[in-house]
């Protein structure tokens, strides 16, 4: 169950990447800003796995 939850939370980050253009258009943001949000999410996930899991 824990492995499933971890996989589901991490996969949500990568599922948004093909939709970056649509997200930028829908929320009236630049492509760079939307990409930065996704990048910050990935960094946050990596930090959480590094600092919280051990």
Short mmCIF file of N, CA and C in Angstrom, two decimals:
data_model
loop_
_atom_site.label_atom_id
_atom_site.label_comp_id
_atom_site.label_asym_id
_atom_site.label_seq_id
_atom_site.Cartn_x
_atom_site.Cartn_y
_atom_site.Cartn_z
N UNK A 1 0.83 -1.18 0.00
CA UNK A 1 0.00 0.00 0.00
C UNK A 1 0.88 1.26 0.00
N UNK A 2 1.95 1.23 0.77
CA UNK A 2 2.85 2.38 0.81
C UNK A 2 3.51 2.61 -0.55
N UNK A 3 3.91 1.52 -1.21
CA UNK A 3 4.53 1.65 -2.53
C UNK A 3 3.53 2.22 -3.53
N UNK A 4 2.29 1.81 -3.46
CA UNK A 4 1.27 2.34 -4.36
C UNK A 4 1.06 3.83 -4.12
N UNK A 5 0.99 4.24 -2.87
CA UNK A 5 0.81 5.66 -2.55
C UNK A 5 1.99 6.49 -3.03
N UNK A 6 3.20 5.98 -2.86
CA UNK A 6 4.38 6.70 -3.32
C UNK A 6 4.38 6.83 -4.84
N UNK A 7 4.05 5.75 -5.53
CA UNK A 7 4.01 5.78 -6.99
C UNK A 7 2.93 6.73 -7.49
N UNK A 8 1.79 6.74 -6.84
CA UNK A 8 0.70 7.63 -7.26
C UNK A 8 1.07 9.09 -7.05
N UNK A 9 1.72 9.41 -5.95
CA UNK A 9 2.07 10.81 -5.70
C UNK A 9 3.16 11.30 -6.64
N UNK A 10 4.10 10.47 -6.97
CA UNK A 10 5.18 10.87 -7.87
C UNK A 10 4.69 10.91 -9.32
N UNK A 11 3.81 10.00 -9.69
CA UNK A 11 3.34 9.98 -11.08
C UNK A 11 2.51 11.21 -11.42
N UNK A 12 1.86 11.81 -10.44
CA UNK A 12 1.07 13.01 -10.71
C UNK A 12 1.94 14.16 -11.20
N UNK A 13 3.19 14.19 -10.76
CA UNK A 13 4.11 15.23 -11.22
C UNK A 13 4.40 15.06 -12.70
N UNK A 14 4.64 13.83 -13.12
CA UNK A 14 5.01 13.58 -14.50
C UNK A 14 3.82 13.58 -15.44
N UNK A 15 2.62 13.33 -14.95
CA UNK A 15 1.44 13.36 -15.80
C UNK A 15 1.12 14.78 -16.24
N UNK A 16 1.52 15.77 -15.51
CA UNK A 16 1.22 17.17 -15.85
C UNK A 16 2.14 17.72 -16.94
N UNK A 17 3.28 17.10 -17.17
CA UNK A 17 4.25 17.67 -18.11
C UNK A 17 3.73 17.76 -19.55
N UNK A 18 3.03 16.76 -20.09
CA UNK A 18 2.52 16.94 -21.46
C UNK A 18 1.44 18.02 -21.56
N UNK A 19 0.87 18.42 -20.45
CA UNK A 19 -0.21 19.40 -20.45
C UNK A 19 0.25 20.82 -20.15
N UNK A 20 1.56 21.06 -20.16
CA UNK A 20 2.07 22.38 -19.77
C UNK A 20 1.53 23.50 -20.65
N UNK A 21 1.45 23.27 -21.94
CA UNK A 21 0.93 24.29 -22.85
C UNK A 21 -0.52 24.63 -22.55
N UNK A 22 -1.33 23.61 -22.31
CA UNK A 22 -2.74 23.83 -22.00
C UNK A 22 -2.91 24.51 -20.64
N UNK A 23 -2.08 24.12 -19.67
CA UNK A 23 -2.15 24.77 -18.36
C UNK A 23 -1.78 26.24 -18.45
N UNK A 24 -0.73 26.54 -19.22
CA UNK A 24 -0.32 27.93 -19.38
C UNK A 24 -1.42 28.75 -20.04
N UNK A 25 -2.07 28.17 -21.04
CA UNK A 25 -3.14 28.89 -21.73
C UNK A 25 -4.35 29.09 -20.83
N UNK A 26 -4.76 28.05 -20.12
CA UNK A 26 -5.96 28.12 -19.28
C UNK A 26 -5.80 29.08 -18.11
N UNK A 27 -4.61 29.12 -17.51
CA UNK A 27 -4.39 29.98 -16.36
C UNK A 27 -3.73 31.31 -16.72
N UNK A 28 -3.57 31.57 -18.02
CA UNK A 28 -2.97 32.81 -18.52
C UNK A 28 -1.59 33.07 -17.93
N UNK A 29 -0.76 32.03 -17.96
CA UNK A 29 0.61 32.14 -17.48
C UNK A 29 1.57 31.89 -18.63
N UNK A 30 2.81 32.32 -18.47
CA UNK A 30 3.80 32.03 -19.50
C UNK A 30 4.25 30.57 -19.37
N UNK A 31 4.79 30.05 -20.46
CA UNK A 31 5.27 28.67 -20.44
C UNK A 31 6.41 28.49 -19.44
N UNK A 32 7.25 29.50 -19.30
CA UNK A 32 8.36 29.42 -18.36
C UNK A 32 7.86 29.34 -16.92
N UNK A 33 6.82 30.10 -16.60
CA UNK A 33 6.27 30.11 -15.25
C UNK A 33 5.66 28.74 -14.91
N UNK A 34 4.91 28.18 -15.83
CA UNK A 34 4.29 26.87 -15.59
C UNK A 34 5.36 25.79 -15.46
N UNK A 35 6.39 25.86 -16.28
CA UNK A 35 7.48 24.89 -16.18
C UNK A 35 8.20 25.02 -14.84
N UNK A 36 8.34 26.24 -14.36
CA UNK A 36 8.97 26.46 -13.06
C UNK A 36 8.15 25.88 -11.92
N UNK A 37 6.84 25.97 -12.03
CA UNK A 37 5.97 25.38 -11.01
C UNK A 37 6.14 23.87 -10.97
N UNK A 38 6.17 23.25 -12.13
CA UNK A 38 6.36 21.79 -12.19
C UNK A 38 7.74 21.42 -11.67
N UNK A 39 8.75 22.20 -12.03
CA UNK A 39 10.11 21.95 -11.53
C UNK A 39 10.20 22.08 -10.02
N UNK A 40 9.54 23.10 -9.47
CA UNK A 40 9.54 23.27 -8.01
C UNK A 40 8.84 22.11 -7.32
N UNK A 41 7.81 21.59 -7.95
CA UNK A 41 7.12 20.42 -7.39
C UNK A 41 8.04 19.21 -7.36
N UNK A 42 8.81 19.01 -8.41
CA UNK A 42 9.75 17.90 -8.45
C UNK A 42 10.84 18.05 -7.40
N UNK A 43 11.34 19.26 -7.23
CA UNK A 43 12.37 19.51 -6.21
C UNK A 43 11.80 19.27 -4.82
N UNK A 44 10.59 19.72 -4.59
CA UNK A 44 9.94 19.50 -3.30
C UNK A 44 9.72 18.03 -3.01
N UNK A 45 9.35 17.27 -4.02
CA UNK A 45 9.16 15.83 -3.84
C UNK A 45 10.50 15.15 -3.51
N UNK A 46 11.55 15.55 -4.21
CA UNK A 46 12.88 14.98 -3.94
C UNK A 46 13.35 15.32 -2.53
N UNK A 47 13.12 16.56 -2.11
CA UNK A 47 13.52 16.95 -0.75
C UNK A 47 12.72 16.18 0.29
N UNK A 48 11.44 16.00 0.04
CA UNK A 48 10.61 15.25 0.99
C UNK A 48 11.09 13.81 1.10
N UNK A 49 11.41 13.21 -0.04
CA UNK A 49 11.90 11.82 0.00
C UNK A 49 13.24 11.73 0.71
N UNK A 50 14.07 12.76 0.55
CA UNK A 50 15.38 12.75 1.17
C UNK A 50 15.33 13.03 2.67
N UNK A 51 14.48 13.97 3.05
CA UNK A 51 14.49 14.41 4.44
C UNK A 51 13.44 13.72 5.32
N UNK A 52 12.33 13.34 4.77
CA UNK A 52 11.24 12.79 5.59
C UNK A 52 11.31 11.27 5.68
N UNK A 53 11.60 10.62 4.58
CA UNK A 53 11.55 9.16 4.55
C UNK A 53 12.57 8.51 5.48
N UNK A 54 13.84 8.95 5.51
CA UNK A 54 14.79 8.28 6.40
C UNK A 54 14.39 8.47 7.85
#
